[in-house]
Coordinates of C-alpha atoms and ligand atoms in Angstrom, one line a residue:
M1 CA -140.9 -106.7 93.1
G2 CA -138.0 -106.5 95.7
L3 CA -138.7 -105.9 99.4
S4 CA -137.9 -102.6 100.6
I5 CA -136.6 -102.9 104.3
A6 CA -135.6 -99.8 106.6
I7 CA -133.5 -100.6 109.8
V8 CA -133.5 -98.3 112.6
G9 CA -130.2 -98.4 114.3
S10 CA -126.8 -99.0 112.9
G11 CA -125.1 -101.1 115.6
P12 CA -124.2 -104.6 115.7
S13 CA -128.0 -105.9 115.5
G14 CA -128.9 -103.5 112.7
F15 CA -125.9 -104.8 110.5
Y16 CA -126.6 -108.3 111.4
T17 CA -130.2 -107.7 110.3
A18 CA -128.7 -106.0 107.2
E19 CA -126.5 -108.9 106.3
A20 CA -129.6 -111.7 107.0
V21 CA -131.8 -109.7 104.6
L22 CA -129.3 -109.1 101.7
E23 CA -128.3 -113.2 102.0
K24 CA -132.2 -114.0 101.6
W25 CA -133.4 -111.9 98.8
S26 CA -130.8 -110.6 96.3
D27 CA -133.6 -108.0 95.2
C28 CA -134.1 -106.3 98.4
T29 CA -133.2 -102.7 99.5
V30 CA -131.8 -101.9 102.5
D31 CA -131.8 -98.2 104.2
I32 CA -130.2 -97.9 107.7
V33 CA -131.5 -95.2 109.2
E34 CA -129.0 -93.8 112.2
K35 CA -129.5 -91.0 114.5
L36 CA -125.9 -89.8 114.6
P37 CA -123.8 -89.1 111.7
T38 CA -121.7 -92.3 112.6
P39 CA -122.5 -95.9 112.3
Y40 CA -122.0 -98.8 114.3
G41 CA -123.5 -97.9 117.5
L42 CA -122.2 -100.0 120.7
I43 CA -119.1 -100.7 118.6
R44 CA -117.9 -96.9 118.6
Y45 CA -119.8 -95.9 121.7
G46 CA -119.8 -98.7 124.1
V47 CA -116.8 -101.3 123.3
A48 CA -114.0 -100.0 125.7
P49 CA -111.5 -98.0 123.7
D50 CA -108.4 -100.3 124.6
H51 CA -110.5 -103.1 122.9
A52 CA -109.5 -102.6 119.6
K53 CA -109.7 -106.1 118.1
T54 CA -113.2 -106.1 119.4
K55 CA -113.8 -102.9 117.0
T56 CA -112.5 -104.8 113.8
V57 CA -116.0 -106.2 113.4
A58 CA -116.9 -102.8 112.1
K59 CA -114.8 -104.0 108.9
S60 CA -117.5 -106.4 108.1
Y61 CA -120.1 -103.8 108.7
E62 CA -118.7 -101.5 106.4
K63 CA -118.7 -104.2 103.5
L64 CA -122.4 -104.5 103.9
A65 CA -122.8 -100.7 104.0
L66 CA -121.1 -100.5 100.8
D67 CA -123.5 -103.1 99.2
P68 CA -125.1 -101.4 96.2
R69 CA -128.3 -102.4 97.8
V70 CA -127.6 -100.9 100.8
R71 CA -128.0 -96.9 101.8
F72 CA -126.9 -95.6 105.1
F73 CA -129.1 -92.4 106.4
G74 CA -126.9 -91.0 109.2
N75 CA -128.0 -88.0 111.0
V76 CA -131.4 -88.8 110.7
E77 CA -133.4 -89.7 114.1
A78 CA -136.7 -92.1 114.0
G79 CA -139.1 -90.4 115.9
K80 CA -137.9 -86.8 115.3
D81 CA -137.0 -86.4 111.7
V82 CA -139.2 -89.2 110.5
S83 CA -141.7 -91.4 112.9
V84 CA -141.8 -95.1 112.6
A85 CA -145.6 -94.8 111.3
E86 CA -144.1 -92.9 108.3
L87 CA -141.5 -95.3 107.6
R88 CA -143.9 -97.9 107.9
E89 CA -145.9 -96.2 105.3
R90 CA -142.7 -96.2 102.8
Y91 CA -141.6 -99.6 103.7
D92 CA -142.5 -103.3 103.4
A93 CA -140.6 -104.0 106.8
V94 CA -139.1 -101.7 109.3
V95 CA -136.6 -103.4 111.8
L96 CA -136.2 -101.7 115.3
A97 CA -132.6 -101.9 116.2
T98 CA -131.9 -99.1 118.6
G99 CA -130.3 -100.8 121.6
C100 CA -130.3 -100.0 125.2
S101 CA -129.4 -96.4 126.0
T102 CA -130.1 -95.9 130.0
D103 CA -128.9 -97.2 133.1
K104 CA -130.9 -99.5 135.1
K105 CA -131.2 -97.2 138.7
L106 CA -129.9 -99.0 141.8
G107 CA -133.4 -98.0 143.4
I108 CA -131.5 -97.4 146.7
R109 CA -131.6 -95.0 149.3
G110 CA -129.5 -91.7 148.4
D111 CA -128.8 -93.1 144.7
D112 CA -129.6 -89.6 143.6
K113 CA -126.5 -88.1 145.1
K114 CA -124.1 -86.4 143.1
G115 CA -121.5 -88.6 142.4
V116 CA -124.0 -91.6 141.6
L117 CA -123.2 -92.1 137.6
G118 CA -124.8 -94.8 135.7
C119 CA -122.1 -96.7 133.6
A120 CA -123.9 -96.3 130.5
A121 CA -123.2 -92.5 130.9
F122 CA -119.7 -93.0 132.0
V123 CA -118.9 -95.4 129.1
N124 CA -120.6 -93.1 126.4
W125 CA -118.6 -89.9 128.1
Y126 CA -115.3 -91.6 127.7
N127 CA -116.1 -93.1 124.4
G128 CA -117.1 -89.7 122.8
L129 CA -121.1 -90.1 122.3
P130 CA -122.1 -86.3 121.8
A131 CA -124.8 -86.6 124.1
A132 CA -122.8 -87.4 126.8
R133 CA -119.9 -84.8 126.2
D134 CA -120.6 -82.5 129.1
L135 CA -120.8 -85.2 131.7
A136 CA -118.2 -83.9 133.7
P137 CA -118.0 -86.9 136.2
P138 CA -116.8 -85.9 139.9
L139 CA -113.6 -87.8 139.4
D140 CA -111.9 -85.6 142.2
T141 CA -111.8 -88.6 144.7
E142 CA -109.3 -91.5 145.6
S143 CA -112.0 -94.0 146.1
V144 CA -114.6 -95.3 143.6
V145 CA -117.2 -98.2 143.8
V146 CA -118.2 -99.9 140.9
V147 CA -121.6 -102.0 141.6
G148 CA -121.9 -105.2 139.8
V149 CA -119.5 -107.7 138.5
G150 CA -120.4 -108.1 134.6
N151 CA -118.3 -107.1 131.9
V152 CA -119.4 -103.7 131.8
A153 CA -118.0 -103.2 135.3
I154 CA -114.7 -104.5 134.3
D155 CA -114.5 -102.2 131.6
V156 CA -115.3 -99.2 133.6
A157 CA -112.8 -100.2 136.6
R158 CA -110.1 -100.9 133.9
V159 CA -110.2 -97.7 132.0
L160 CA -110.3 -96.0 135.6
V161 CA -107.0 -97.6 136.8
K162 CA -105.2 -97.4 133.5
T163 CA -101.9 -95.5 132.6
P164 CA -102.0 -92.8 129.7
E165 CA -99.2 -95.2 128.3
E166 CA -101.7 -98.1 128.3
M167 CA -104.3 -96.0 126.7
A168 CA -102.1 -94.2 124.2
A169 CA -102.9 -96.7 121.2
T170 CA -106.5 -96.3 122.0
D171 CA -109.5 -93.8 121.1
L172 CA -110.4 -92.9 124.7
M173 CA -111.7 -89.4 124.2
E174 CA -109.3 -86.7 124.9
H175 CA -111.7 -85.0 127.4
A176 CA -112.0 -88.4 129.2
A177 CA -108.4 -88.9 129.1
R178 CA -107.6 -85.3 130.8
A179 CA -110.0 -85.9 133.3
I180 CA -109.3 -89.7 134.2
H181 CA -105.2 -89.1 134.4
A182 CA -105.5 -86.2 136.7
S183 CA -107.6 -87.8 139.1
P184 CA -106.3 -88.8 142.2
I185 CA -108.2 -92.5 142.0
K186 CA -105.9 -95.2 143.8
Q187 CA -108.9 -97.4 144.8
V188 CA -111.4 -99.0 142.6
Y189 CA -114.0 -101.7 144.4
M190 CA -116.2 -103.9 142.1
A191 CA -118.9 -104.9 144.3
G192 CA -121.1 -108.5 143.4
R193 CA -124.2 -109.1 145.5
R194 CA -123.7 -112.8 145.1
G195 CA -120.4 -114.7 144.9
P196 CA -117.5 -115.2 142.6
L197 CA -119.5 -118.5 141.3
H198 CA -122.2 -116.1 140.0
A199 CA -119.9 -113.2 138.6
Q200 CA -121.0 -112.4 135.1
F201 CA -117.7 -111.2 133.4
T202 CA -115.8 -113.6 131.1
N203 CA -112.7 -115.1 131.9
V204 CA -110.4 -113.1 129.0
E205 CA -111.9 -110.0 130.3
L206 CA -111.0 -110.8 134.2
R207 CA -107.4 -112.1 133.5
E208 CA -106.8 -108.8 131.6
M209 CA -107.0 -107.2 135.5
G210 CA -104.1 -109.3 136.3
H211 CA -101.7 -107.5 133.7
L212 CA -102.3 -103.8 134.7
K213 CA -99.1 -101.7 135.0
D214 CA -100.1 -99.8 137.7
A215 CA -103.0 -101.3 139.7
A216 CA -103.1 -104.5 141.4
A217 CA -106.0 -106.9 141.3
I218 CA -107.4 -107.5 145.5
V219 CA -109.3 -110.8 146.1
D220 CA -109.9 -112.0 149.6
P221 CA -108.9 -116.0 149.4
A222 CA -111.6 -116.5 152.0
Q223 CA -114.3 -115.5 149.3
L224 CA -113.5 -118.0 147.0
P225 CA -114.7 -121.6 147.6
E226 CA -112.2 -124.5 147.7
T227 CA -114.1 -126.6 145.1
I228 CA -117.1 -126.0 143.3
P229 CA -120.0 -126.9 145.8
D230 CA -122.5 -129.7 144.8
E231 CA -125.5 -127.5 144.6
A232 CA -123.9 -125.3 142.0
K233 CA -123.2 -128.5 140.1
A234 CA -126.9 -128.9 139.8
E235 CA -127.6 -125.2 138.8
F236 CA -125.1 -124.7 136.2
S237 CA -124.2 -126.6 133.0
D238 CA -120.9 -128.6 132.5
R239 CA -119.7 -125.7 130.0
Q240 CA -120.7 -123.3 132.3
L241 CA -118.9 -124.7 135.2
R242 CA -115.9 -125.0 133.2
L243 CA -116.2 -120.9 132.9
I244 CA -116.8 -120.6 136.5
Q245 CA -113.8 -122.9 137.4
R246 CA -111.4 -120.6 135.3
N247 CA -112.6 -117.7 137.0
I248 CA -112.1 -119.1 140.3
D249 CA -108.3 -120.1 139.3
T250 CA -107.8 -116.6 138.1
L251 CA -109.5 -114.9 141.3
R252 CA -107.1 -117.3 142.9
D253 CA -104.0 -116.0 141.2
F254 CA -105.3 -112.6 142.0
A255 CA -105.3 -113.4 146.0
K256 CA -101.7 -114.8 145.5
A257 CA -100.0 -112.2 143.6
A258 CA -98.2 -109.7 145.4
P259 CA -99.2 -105.9 144.6
G260 CA -95.2 -105.0 143.8
A261 CA -94.9 -101.1 143.2
R262 CA -98.2 -100.8 141.7
K263 CA -100.2 -97.7 143.4
K264 CA -103.7 -98.4 142.4
R265 CA -105.8 -101.2 143.5
V266 CA -109.2 -103.1 142.1
H267 CA -110.4 -104.7 144.9
F268 CA -113.0 -107.7 144.0
V269 CA -115.6 -107.8 146.8
F270 CA -118.3 -110.3 146.8
F271 CA -121.3 -111.2 148.9
A272 CA -122.0 -107.4 148.9
N273 CA -125.4 -105.8 148.4
P274 CA -125.5 -102.4 148.2
V275 CA -128.3 -100.9 150.2
E276 CA -127.5 -97.0 150.9
I277 CA -125.7 -94.5 149.1
L278 CA -124.2 -92.4 152.2
G279 CA -123.3 -88.7 152.1
G280 CA -125.2 -85.2 152.0
E281 CA -125.3 -83.7 148.7
R282 CA -122.4 -85.5 147.4
V283 CA -121.6 -89.4 147.9
T284 CA -119.1 -90.0 150.9
G285 CA -119.4 -94.0 150.8
V286 CA -121.9 -97.1 150.2
R287 CA -123.2 -99.1 152.8
F288 CA -123.6 -102.7 151.9
E289 CA -125.3 -105.8 153.6
K290 CA -123.5 -109.1 153.4
T291 CA -125.0 -112.0 152.0
K292 CA -125.1 -115.6 151.7
M293 CA -126.2 -117.7 148.7
E294 CA -129.2 -119.7 149.1
K295 CA -130.5 -121.6 145.9
G296 CA -128.3 -119.3 143.8
R297 CA -130.1 -115.9 145.4
A298 CA -128.0 -113.5 147.7
T299 CA -130.1 -113.5 150.9
G300 CA -129.2 -110.7 153.6
T301 CA -127.3 -111.8 156.4
G302 CA -128.0 -108.8 158.6
E303 CA -123.9 -107.7 158.7
F304 CA -123.4 -104.4 157.4
F305 CA -120.0 -102.5 156.1
E306 CA -119.2 -99.4 154.5
I307 CA -116.8 -98.4 151.5
P308 CA -116.0 -95.0 151.4
C309 CA -115.9 -93.4 148.3
G310 CA -116.9 -90.2 146.3
L311 CA -117.8 -92.0 143.3
V312 CA -120.3 -94.6 142.3
I313 CA -120.9 -96.2 139.2
P314 CA -123.6 -98.7 139.0
A315 CA -122.8 -101.0 136.3
I316 CA -126.0 -103.4 136.6
G317 CA -127.5 -103.3 133.1
Y318 CA -129.6 -101.0 130.9
Y319 CA -133.2 -100.2 129.5
S320 CA -133.9 -99.2 126.0
L321 CA -135.7 -96.1 125.7
P322 CA -139.1 -96.3 124.2
V323 CA -139.6 -95.6 120.6
P324 CA -142.5 -93.4 119.8
G325 CA -145.4 -95.5 118.6
V326 CA -144.5 -98.6 119.7
P327 CA -145.7 -100.9 122.2
W328 CA -143.0 -101.0 125.0
E329 CA -142.7 -102.9 128.5
G330 CA -139.9 -103.6 130.9
G331 CA -137.3 -101.7 128.8
K332 CA -138.3 -103.7 125.5
A333 CA -140.3 -103.6 122.6
I334 CA -143.2 -105.9 123.0
N335 CA -142.5 -108.7 120.5
K336 CA -143.0 -112.2 120.0
D337 CA -139.8 -114.0 118.4
G338 CA -138.5 -110.4 117.0
R339 CA -142.4 -109.2 115.4
I340 CA -143.6 -106.5 117.0
E341 CA -146.7 -106.7 114.3
P342 CA -146.6 -107.7 110.7
G343 CA -144.2 -105.2 108.7
L344 CA -142.6 -104.1 112.3
Y345 CA -139.9 -106.1 113.8
C346 CA -137.2 -105.7 116.3
V347 CA -133.6 -107.1 116.9
G348 CA -130.7 -106.8 119.5
W349 CA -131.3 -105.2 123.0
I350 CA -134.7 -103.8 122.6
K351 CA -135.6 -107.3 121.4
R352 CA -134.3 -109.4 124.3
G353 CA -132.8 -106.8 126.7
P354 CA -129.2 -106.0 127.4
S355 CA -127.1 -109.6 127.3
G356 CA -124.8 -111.6 125.4
V357 CA -122.2 -110.6 123.3
I358 CA -121.7 -108.7 119.7
G359 CA -122.2 -111.9 117.9
T360 CA -125.4 -112.9 120.0
N361 CA -127.0 -110.5 117.7
K362 CA -126.5 -112.5 114.7
P363 CA -129.5 -115.0 115.2
D364 CA -131.5 -112.0 116.0
G365 CA -131.2 -110.8 112.4
D366 CA -131.7 -114.1 110.7
E367 CA -134.8 -114.4 113.0
A368 CA -136.4 -110.9 111.9
A369 CA -135.4 -112.3 108.0
D370 CA -137.6 -115.2 108.8
Q371 CA -140.3 -113.3 110.1
I372 CA -140.4 -110.5 107.3
A373 CA -140.2 -113.8 104.7
A374 CA -143.3 -115.1 106.6
D375 CA -145.2 -112.0 106.7
T376 CA -144.4 -111.1 103.2
G377 CA -143.7 -114.1 101.3
G378 CA -140.7 -112.1 100.2
A379 CA -142.4 -110.0 97.8
G380 CA -142.6 -105.9 98.1
K381 CA -146.1 -104.3 97.6
G382 CA -144.8 -101.4 95.7
K383 CA -144.1 -99.2 98.5
P384 CA -141.9 -96.2 97.8
G385 CA -139.2 -97.5 100.2
R386 CA -136.1 -95.3 99.5
A387 CA -137.2 -92.7 97.1
G388 CA -140.2 -92.0 99.4
L389 CA -137.9 -91.5 102.5
E390 CA -135.5 -89.3 100.5
A391 CA -138.6 -87.2 99.6
L392 CA -139.8 -87.0 103.1
L393 CA -136.2 -86.0 104.4
A394 CA -135.8 -83.3 101.4
A395 CA -138.8 -81.8 102.3
R396 CA -137.8 -81.3 106.0
K397 CA -134.7 -80.0 105.3
V398 CA -132.8 -83.0 107.2
R399 CA -129.2 -83.1 106.5
V400 CA -128.5 -86.6 105.8
V401 CA -125.1 -88.1 106.1
S402 CA -124.3 -90.6 103.6
F403 CA -121.9 -93.5 104.1
A404 CA -119.6 -92.0 101.8
D405 CA -119.6 -88.7 104.1
W406 CA -119.3 -90.7 107.0
K407 CA -116.0 -92.3 105.5
R408 CA -114.8 -88.6 105.0
I409 CA -115.7 -88.1 108.9
E410 CA -113.7 -91.1 109.7
A411 CA -110.7 -89.8 107.7
A412 CA -110.8 -86.6 109.5
E413 CA -110.6 -88.4 112.8
V414 CA -107.7 -90.4 111.6
A415 CA -105.8 -87.4 110.1
R416 CA -106.0 -85.7 113.3
A417 CA -105.1 -88.6 115.7
T418 CA -101.6 -88.5 117.5
P419 CA -100.1 -92.1 117.0
P420 CA -100.1 -94.8 118.1
A421 CA -103.9 -93.4 118.9
P422 CA -105.9 -94.8 115.8
R423 CA -107.9 -91.8 115.6
R424 CA -109.2 -88.8 117.6
K425 CA -113.2 -89.0 117.7
F426 CA -115.1 -85.7 117.4
A427 CA -117.0 -85.0 120.4
T428 CA -120.2 -83.4 118.9
V429 CA -122.5 -83.6 116.2
A430 CA -121.4 -80.2 114.8
E431 CA -117.7 -81.0 114.8
M432 CA -118.6 -84.2 112.7
L433 CA -120.5 -81.9 110.2
A434 CA -117.9 -78.7 110.3
A435 CA -115.2 -81.9 109.3
L436 CA -117.4 -83.1 106.6
D437 CA -117.8 -79.5 105.1
A438 CA -114.1 -78.7 105.5
S439 CA -113.3 -82.3 103.6
G440 CA -114.7 -80.8 100.3
S441 CA -118.1 -82.9 100.5
A442 CA -120.8 -81.7 97.9
A443 CA -123.1 -81.9 100.7
A444 CA -125.1 -78.8 101.5
P445 CA -126.7 -78.0 104.6
A446 CA -130.1 -78.9 103.4
R447 CA -129.0 -81.9 101.2
A448 CA -130.9 -85.3 101.4
A449 CA -128.9 -88.7 100.6
A450 CA -130.5 -88.7 96.9
Q451 CA -127.5 -87.1 95.7
A452 CA -125.0 -89.2 98.1
D453 CA -122.6 -91.6 97.0
Ligands
LIG1 P1 -124.4 -108.0 133.3 O1 -123.4 -109.1 132.5 O2 -125.7 -108.5 133.3 O3 -123.8 -107.8 134.8 C1 -124.6 -107.3 135.8 C2 -124.1 -107.1 137.2 O4 -125.0 -106.0 137.7 C3 -124.0 -108.3 137.5 O5 -123.3 -108.6 138.3 C4 -125.6 -108.3 138.4 O6 -125.6 -109.1 139.8 C5 -125.5 -107.0 138.9 N1 -126.8 -106.2 139.4 C6 -127.6 -106.2 138.6 N2 -128.6 -105.5 139.5 C7 -128.2 -105.0 140.4 C8 -128.6 -104.7 141.8 N3 -129.9 -104.1 141.6 N4 -127.8 -104.5 142.7 C9 -126.7 -105.0 142.7 N5 -126.0 -105.4 141.6 C10 -126.8 -106.0 140.8 O7 -124.7 -106.9 132.5 P2 -123.2 -105.7 132.0 O8 -121.9 -105.9 132.6 O9 -123.9 -104.3 131.7 O10 -122.9 -106.4 130.5 C11 -124.2 -106.6 129.4 C12 -123.8 -107.2 128.4 O11 -122.9 -107.1 127.7 C13 -123.4 -108.8 129.0 O12 -123.7 -109.8 128.3 C14 -122.0 -108.6 128.8 O13 -121.1 -109.7 128.7 C15 -121.8 -107.7 127.5 N6 -120.5 -107.2 127.7 C16 -119.2 -107.8 127.0 C17 -118.1 -107.2 127.0 C18 -117.1 -107.7 126.4 O14 -117.2 -109.0 125.8 N7 -115.7 -107.3 126.7 C19 -117.9 -106.1 127.5 C20 -119.2 -105.4 128.1 C21 -120.4 -105.9 127.9 P3 -126.5 -110.7 139.7 O15 -125.9 -111.5 138.6 O16 -126.8 -110.8 140.8 O17 -128.0 -110.3 139.0

């Protein structure tokens, strides 16, 4: 008898797990349980709206979703509509792929002031995650400090300074476009507590900052090393050193380039450790301690400086929220190589924390499949699987959104877009479901996936 496998979460790590188990067992069934009516998680709500090429990976996930062995249970929240324990009772294996959804806090004085907004909240807002619809970030400021020098910090800085024309062919949410493009933002400071050798952004993303229509990238050449120092050569691999050299070369190009007529600035500020958010109720600036590097770590120099701003966006990493009934520690599920317990597995950011690119999730899926193979021998135990979940959700009157339903929602988003925008995303779940109803779907309000597809 084939294995019945439930995957919770339909982002990259969920789909790579589906791919791995479908390849391993031709007779398995895979049910993907997703809180939202929309699949793809981070691809839809995390990847920057102007990075359309990165989002094309969703095409390969769609192929998997259309595999006859796979069923998408959208609009079904694990922990609310169905518990993890109930999934475990019904499936031979349950794989958690719920990603990271909350911001790591700066943990410094003043970080609770109005005008300090975590990057997860901000990115979700401009990408249209329904829960972030009403964030209303205070963009009524000329100056923004983004803490961190990783790829998320770069995404945030770039989206803040790109022109409406540069964003026209993207799926930036219209509420975000209106607010960002009406804002007086002129200066964006990206602050790294370590130096340029230890910046986390990748070179393609960094170089983009040199090609913005109305914003110049500003770098203090005094912060760039003439050559990579010997101690760094001991700290990094040859491959890392080549990537670091590329970043240094790009930053040097920025330092040399004239801003020309561009009105906005993105400043790269290194050796700057935030120690206090300044202001009264609302942020007025950030106080930094200058740092120097000792054995790869930033240590304070006792010298301080301030950057005035009305908005602070820490882009310093994420935590995942605990899934009820699952052992959790330090923002991750407690697991050994992806196994939480026999029958329960995890992949992606809840397994290993918020690092790596989309493809980094692929080996996680392979590893989960190996763990499932080791625990089950590849044979199902005759659990009810899909039929059991359908019956439970129908009894609870949960409105399940099937993959075919999602395709109707997607078609409606594409149809209402103004070219060259590829789609105009719905901002709330209610809008998505209304569009589905209007599309002529056979969906009834209390319909379970049994009738889907
Ligand atoms: P990240 O790459 O880990 O960068 C986090 C940044 O925050 C680092 O500069 C880090 O400095 C800094 N930081 C952490 N804690 C801090 C603190 N308490 N005070 C001050 N600074 C602090 O994380 P991310 O930018 O969130 O990205 C997450 C993952 O997604 C990464 O693997 C990234 O490459 C990937 N991603 C990729 C893309 C893309 O490919 N285009 C886009 C977005 C995200 P230290 O280094 O000193 O800790």
